[in-house]
Short mmCIF file of C-alpha atoms in Angstrom, two decimals:
data_model
loop_
_atom_site.label_atom_id
_atom_site.label_comp_id
_atom_site.label_asym_id
_atom_site.label_seq_id
_atom_site.Cartn_x
_atom_site.Cartn_y
_atom_site.Cartn_z
CA MET A 1 -21.68 -96.42 150.59
CA LYS A 2 -23.04 -93.83 153.20
CA ARG A 3 -26.32 -95.38 152.83
CA ILE A 4 -24.51 -98.91 152.77
CA MET A 5 -23.14 -97.97 155.67
CA HIS A 6 -26.35 -96.75 157.46
CA ARG A 7 -28.31 -100.11 156.39
CA ALA A 8 -25.23 -102.59 157.45
CA ALA A 9 -25.77 -100.38 161.06
CA LEU A 10 -29.39 -101.20 161.27
CA ALA A 11 -29.24 -104.89 160.30
CA ALA A 12 -26.45 -105.37 162.71
CA ALA A 13 -28.57 -103.33 165.74
CA VAL A 14 -31.88 -105.27 164.90
CA ILE A 15 -29.61 -108.82 165.09
CA ALA A 16 -27.37 -107.12 168.47
CA LEU A 17 -31.04 -106.76 169.60
CA ALA A 18 -31.85 -110.07 168.91
CA GLY A 19 -29.19 -112.28 169.62
CA CYS A 20 -26.28 -109.45 171.45
CA ALA A 21 -28.26 -107.92 174.18
CA SER A 22 -25.89 -106.77 176.87
CA THR A 23 -27.75 -105.92 180.77
CA LYS A 24 -25.06 -103.98 181.63
CA THR A 25 -25.97 -101.08 184.69
CA ALA A 26 -23.76 -98.30 185.81
CA THR A 27 -24.54 -100.17 189.50
CA ALA A 28 -23.77 -103.47 188.26
CA PRO A 29 -21.38 -104.92 191.81
CA VAL A 30 -18.11 -105.28 191.46
CA ALA A 31 -16.41 -109.19 190.47
CA SER A 32 -14.00 -110.55 192.65
CA LYS A 33 -10.29 -111.58 191.37
CA ASP A 34 -11.31 -114.68 190.89
CA GLU A 35 -14.08 -113.86 188.46
CA ILE A 36 -12.46 -111.73 185.84
CA ASP A 37 -12.29 -112.07 182.55
CA LYS A 38 -14.59 -115.52 183.13
CA VAL A 39 -18.29 -115.84 181.51
CA VAL A 40 -20.37 -118.59 183.58
CA VAL A 41 -23.81 -120.49 183.64
CA VAL A 42 -25.17 -119.67 187.16
CA ASP A 43 -28.05 -121.28 186.68
CA TRP A 44 -30.23 -123.18 183.71
CA GLU A 45 -33.56 -124.91 182.45
CA ASP A 46 -33.75 -128.01 185.11
CA ARG A 47 -31.26 -127.36 187.04
CA THR A 48 -32.95 -129.17 190.17
CA LEU A 49 -33.64 -132.12 188.40
CA GLY A 50 -30.14 -132.52 187.49
CA LEU A 51 -30.32 -131.33 183.98
CA GLU A 52 -26.70 -130.03 183.05
CA ALA A 53 -26.01 -126.83 182.16
CA ASN A 54 -24.46 -127.46 178.73
CA PRO A 55 -26.64 -130.62 177.33
CA ALA A 56 -24.83 -132.70 175.09
CA TRP A 57 -27.55 -131.57 172.36
CA LEU A 58 -26.73 -128.13 172.79
CA VAL A 59 -22.64 -128.41 172.21
CA GLU A 60 -23.23 -129.93 169.17
CA GLY A 61 -25.34 -128.17 167.75
CA ARG A 62 -23.82 -125.04 168.14
CA ARG A 63 -20.55 -125.81 167.42
CA GLY A 64 -23.17 -127.81 163.63
CA ASN A 65 -22.76 -130.78 163.79
CA SER A 66 -26.60 -131.32 163.59
CA ASP A 67 -26.48 -135.39 164.32
CA LYS A 68 -25.98 -135.09 168.09
CA LEU A 69 -29.03 -132.68 168.28
CA LYS A 70 -31.57 -134.92 165.93
CA GLN A 71 -30.52 -138.03 168.02
CA THR A 72 -30.89 -136.61 171.12
CA LEU A 73 -34.22 -134.76 171.03
CA ASN A 74 -35.08 -137.50 168.26
CA ILE A 75 -35.94 -134.82 165.80
CA GLU A 76 -36.60 -137.07 162.67
CA THR A 77 -33.00 -137.51 160.56
CA ASN A 78 -34.25 -136.39 156.98
CA ARG A 79 -35.36 -132.95 159.24
CA ILE A 80 -33.38 -129.59 158.84
CA VAL A 81 -32.38 -128.34 162.16
CA LYS A 82 -31.44 -125.25 163.24
CA ILE A 83 -30.23 -123.33 166.96
CA SER A 84 -31.51 -119.16 167.58
CA PRO A 85 -29.53 -118.22 170.66
CA ALA A 86 -30.63 -114.84 172.15
CA THR A 87 -29.63 -112.32 175.16
CA GLY A 88 -31.90 -110.56 177.36
CA LYS A 89 -32.81 -109.41 180.86
CA THR A 90 -34.69 -111.92 181.71
CA GLN A 91 -35.87 -115.79 180.32
CA ALA A 92 -39.29 -114.64 178.84
CA GLN A 93 -37.02 -111.75 176.77
CA ALA A 94 -33.76 -114.00 175.70
CA GLN A 95 -36.60 -116.50 174.58
CA ALA A 96 -38.85 -113.61 172.49
CA PHE A 97 -35.95 -112.10 171.08
CA SER A 98 -34.36 -115.45 170.50
CA ARG A 99 -38.08 -116.45 168.58
CA ALA A 100 -38.17 -113.02 166.90
CA GLY A 101 -34.26 -112.96 166.07
CA PHE A 102 -34.76 -116.29 163.76
CA ALA A 103 -35.19 -115.08 160.52
CA TYR A 104 -32.78 -112.09 160.71
CA SER A 105 -30.42 -114.87 161.65
CA GLN A 106 -30.57 -117.27 158.87
CA ALA A 107 -30.80 -113.94 156.81
CA ALA A 108 -27.50 -112.94 158.37
CA GLU A 109 -26.16 -116.47 156.84
CA LEU A 110 -27.45 -117.20 153.31
CA ASN A 111 -26.46 -113.57 153.39
CA GLN A 112 -22.85 -113.69 154.08
CA LYS A 113 -23.18 -117.96 151.60
CA VAL A 114 -24.11 -115.31 148.42
CA ILE A 115 -22.05 -112.36 148.63
CA GLY A 116 -18.53 -114.01 150.06
CA ARG A 117 -18.84 -116.77 146.93
CA VAL A 118 -20.31 -113.91 144.62
CA GLY A 119 -18.03 -111.13 145.89
CA GLN A 120 -14.93 -113.41 144.79
CA GLY A 121 -15.69 -113.40 140.59
CA LEU A 122 -17.34 -109.48 140.56
CA ASN A 123 -14.79 -107.17 139.69
CA ASP A 124 -17.03 -103.59 139.40
CA VAL A 125 -17.20 -102.06 142.44
CA ASN A 126 -21.03 -101.48 141.79
CA GLN A 127 -21.89 -104.45 140.56
CA LEU A 128 -20.28 -105.76 144.02
CA GLU A 129 -22.39 -102.59 146.53
CA ALA A 130 -25.78 -103.57 143.95
CA VAL A 131 -25.38 -107.04 144.91
CA TYR A 132 -24.62 -106.39 148.72
CA LEU A 133 -27.57 -103.98 149.14
CA ALA A 134 -30.26 -106.87 147.07
CA ALA A 135 -28.71 -109.60 149.84
CA SER A 136 -28.94 -107.45 152.66
CA GLU A 137 -31.99 -105.63 152.63
CA THR A 138 -34.12 -109.43 151.11
CA LYS A 139 -35.84 -111.22 153.80
CA ALA A 140 -36.01 -114.28 154.60
CA ASP A 141 -39.36 -116.18 155.17
CA MET A 142 -39.46 -118.86 157.97
CA ALA A 143 -42.98 -120.08 157.35
CA GLY A 144 -42.92 -124.72 157.95
CA LEU A 145 -40.89 -124.49 161.38
CA ARG A 146 -41.29 -126.26 164.42
CA GLU A 147 -40.67 -125.83 167.32
CA GLU A 148 -38.69 -128.56 169.17
CA ARG A 149 -37.05 -127.55 172.33
CA GLY A 150 -36.41 -123.91 173.87
CA PHE A 151 -33.62 -124.05 176.78
CA TRP A 152 -32.33 -121.18 178.73
CA GLN A 153 -29.20 -120.23 180.87
CA LYS A 154 -28.42 -117.71 183.32
CA VAL A 155 -24.65 -116.15 182.67
CA ARG A 156 -22.58 -114.33 184.57
CA ARG A 157 -19.60 -112.35 182.93
CA THR A 158 -17.32 -110.16 184.25
CA SER A 159 -15.47 -107.15 182.74
CA ALA A 160 -10.90 -106.95 182.87
CA ASP A 161 -11.00 -103.06 182.21
CA THR A 162 -13.78 -102.03 184.61
CA LYS A 163 -13.87 -105.62 186.49
CA GLU A 164 -17.90 -104.84 187.05
CA ARG A 165 -19.81 -108.10 187.06
CA GLU A 166 -22.98 -108.82 184.46
CA GLU A 167 -25.76 -111.46 184.67
CA TYR A 168 -27.95 -111.79 181.78
CA TYR A 169 -29.99 -114.90 180.75
CA VAL A 170 -29.51 -116.68 177.04
CA TYR A 171 -32.62 -118.69 175.44
CA TYR A 172 -31.90 -121.47 172.69
CA THR A 173 -34.93 -122.33 170.68
CA VAL A 174 -34.21 -124.96 168.40
CA TYR A 175 -36.44 -125.14 165.17
CA SER A 176 -36.64 -128.01 162.73
CA MET A 177 -37.59 -127.77 158.71
CA SER A 178 -38.46 -129.98 156.38
CA GLN A 179 -36.03 -130.49 154.00
CA GLU A 180 -38.21 -129.66 151.14
CA THR A 181 -39.12 -126.24 153.06
CA TRP A 182 -35.14 -125.42 153.26
CA ASP A 183 -35.15 -126.00 149.66
CA ALA A 184 -37.74 -123.32 149.19
CA LEU A 185 -35.83 -120.83 150.85
CA CYS A 186 -32.87 -120.88 149.48
CA LYS A 187 -34.66 -120.65 146.07
CA LYS A 188 -37.20 -117.88 147.01
CA TYR A 189 -34.61 -115.62 149.13
CA LEU A 190 -32.11 -115.85 145.94
CA MET A 191 -35.07 -114.79 143.58
CA ASP A 192 -35.55 -111.53 145.99
CA VAL A 193 -31.65 -110.87 145.51
CA MET A 194 -32.11 -110.89 141.64
CA GLY A 195 -34.94 -109.20 141.33
CA GLY A 196 -33.64 -106.78 143.79
CA ALA A 197 -31.29 -105.08 142.61
CA ASP A 198 -30.18 -104.07 138.98
CA LEU A 199 -28.09 -106.91 138.48
CA THR A 200 -26.61 -108.33 135.19
CA THR A 201 -27.80 -111.17 133.46
CA GLU A 202 -23.71 -112.42 134.31
CA THR A 203 -23.80 -112.06 138.29
CA GLN A 204 -27.51 -113.77 137.70
CA LYS A 205 -26.28 -116.74 136.71
CA LYS A 206 -23.83 -116.49 139.58
CA ILE A 207 -26.33 -116.43 141.99
CA GLY A 208 -28.06 -118.64 141.27
CA ALA A 209 -25.77 -121.12 140.48
CA LEU A 210 -25.77 -121.04 144.12
CA PHE A 211 -28.99 -123.02 145.36
CA SER A 212 -27.53 -126.18 145.15
CA GLU A 213 -24.47 -125.05 147.33
CA MET A 214 -27.10 -123.68 149.40
CA LYS A 215 -29.54 -126.71 149.85
CA ALA A 216 -26.48 -128.75 150.96
CA ASP A 217 -25.18 -126.77 153.20
CA ALA A 218 -29.18 -127.13 154.80
CA ASP A 219 -27.56 -128.98 158.49
CA LYS A 220 -23.69 -127.42 158.20
CA LYS A 221 -21.22 -130.80 159.81
CA GLU A 222 -18.47 -128.54 160.87
CA LEU A 223 -17.80 -125.23 162.59
CA LYS A 224 -15.15 -124.13 160.30
CA GLN A 225 -17.60 -123.84 156.43
CA ALA A 226 -19.65 -121.08 158.80
CA GLN A 227 -15.47 -119.90 159.66
CA GLU A 228 -14.91 -119.47 156.34
CA GLU A 229 -17.92 -118.13 155.27
CA ALA A 230 -17.51 -115.24 158.20
CA ALA A 231 -14.54 -114.59 156.35
CA LEU A 232 -15.21 -114.25 152.83
CA TYR A 233 -17.78 -112.13 153.50
CA LYS A 234 -15.50 -109.49 155.68
CA ALA A 235 -13.47 -109.28 152.86
CA GLN A 236 -15.40 -109.04 150.54
CA ILE A 237 -17.37 -105.71 151.98
CA ALA A 238 -13.74 -104.89 153.49
CA ARG A 239 -12.49 -104.26 149.16
CA LEU A 240 -16.24 -102.94 147.97
CA GLU A 241 -15.45 -99.95 151.35
CA ALA A 242 -11.62 -99.42 149.97
CA GLU A 243 -12.60 -99.63 146.37
CA SER A 244 -15.58 -96.85 147.48
CA ALA A 245 -13.39 -94.79 149.27
CA LYS A 246 -11.00 -94.74 146.16
CA TYR A 247 -13.75 -93.69 143.29
CA ARG A 248 -15.00 -90.94 146.30
CA GLU A 249 -11.50 -89.72 146.13
CA ALA A 250 -11.05 -89.61 142.64
CA GLN A 251 -14.66 -87.32 142.31
CA SER A 252 -13.04 -85.49 144.75
CA ALA A 253 -10.10 -85.00 143.22
CA LYS A 254 -11.57 -84.32 139.52
CA LYS A 255 -14.05 -81.68 141.17
CA ASP A 256 -11.46 -80.11 143.10
CA ALA A 257 -9.20 -79.93 138.97
CA ALA A 258 -11.41 -78.72 137.85
CA ARG A 259 -12.75 -76.17 140.69
CA GLN A 260 -9.30 -75.10 139.63
CA ALA A 261 -9.44 -75.14 136.33
CA SER A 262 -13.02 -72.61 136.26
CA GLU A 263 -10.54 -70.08 138.97
CA GLU A 264 -7.71 -70.18 136.42
CA ALA A 265 -9.75 -69.10 133.71
CA ALA A 266 -12.27 -66.63 135.35
CA SER A 267 -8.77 -65.26 136.84
CA LEU A 268 -7.46 -65.02 133.43
CA GLU A 269 -10.24 -63.11 131.92
CA ASP A 270 -10.42 -60.55 134.73
CA PHE A 271 -6.02 -60.09 133.63
CA LEU A 272 -7.58 -60.08 129.49
CA GLN A 273 -9.85 -57.16 130.64
#
């Protein structure tokens, strides 16, 4: 289980670097009262040309409605679109993280699907652990992408606890891919998961059955669906941790009992002598 948590922490650190980097410094200016607990966009791409800080295509795309995004950016309706957000101290850094972190974000999305759906039918904690490790270590092959659009924002965030103010850049990269590319990605990911751990045939069948479902999830129409997947994922990880804790306790109890029996036997032997 320590290996699980170590790898989970490592994956979280990588994703955090790509998508949630903080630029808070010890010398950050103190915010005024009317700024506390607020996050505001203070600058953005093509601001001088009258472009909005939160264009409709970006808002709808982040909500999971790809139709508006495709329409505004003139992307073919039969292509799959994905948005990769990331933060950085500078615009260039945020852009680099956005591009570099896209494969990680897609792997995380597919990971949640596998763990959430397959984990519901697994009663064996060791089997769930095997699926978790395989799904977490499998990389997403993002070949065949087309970068459609980029957009940056400069954001100011204030802390309610320290009253300090920090500023950083957010960069959104819009990618598109053909339906065939998305299908190949889902297929390769699932095949790599099944081949990356000692899984039973029954579990492999459950993972393989996700193929059609993952293909259909290419363009998420509702944010609710993504939230449900995230909730399922968290529930399965919590169950895995709880079951692993019980197993460790049981093993510890067995060792204590064995040690006590050994000590009692030794004491009896000394007494008889």
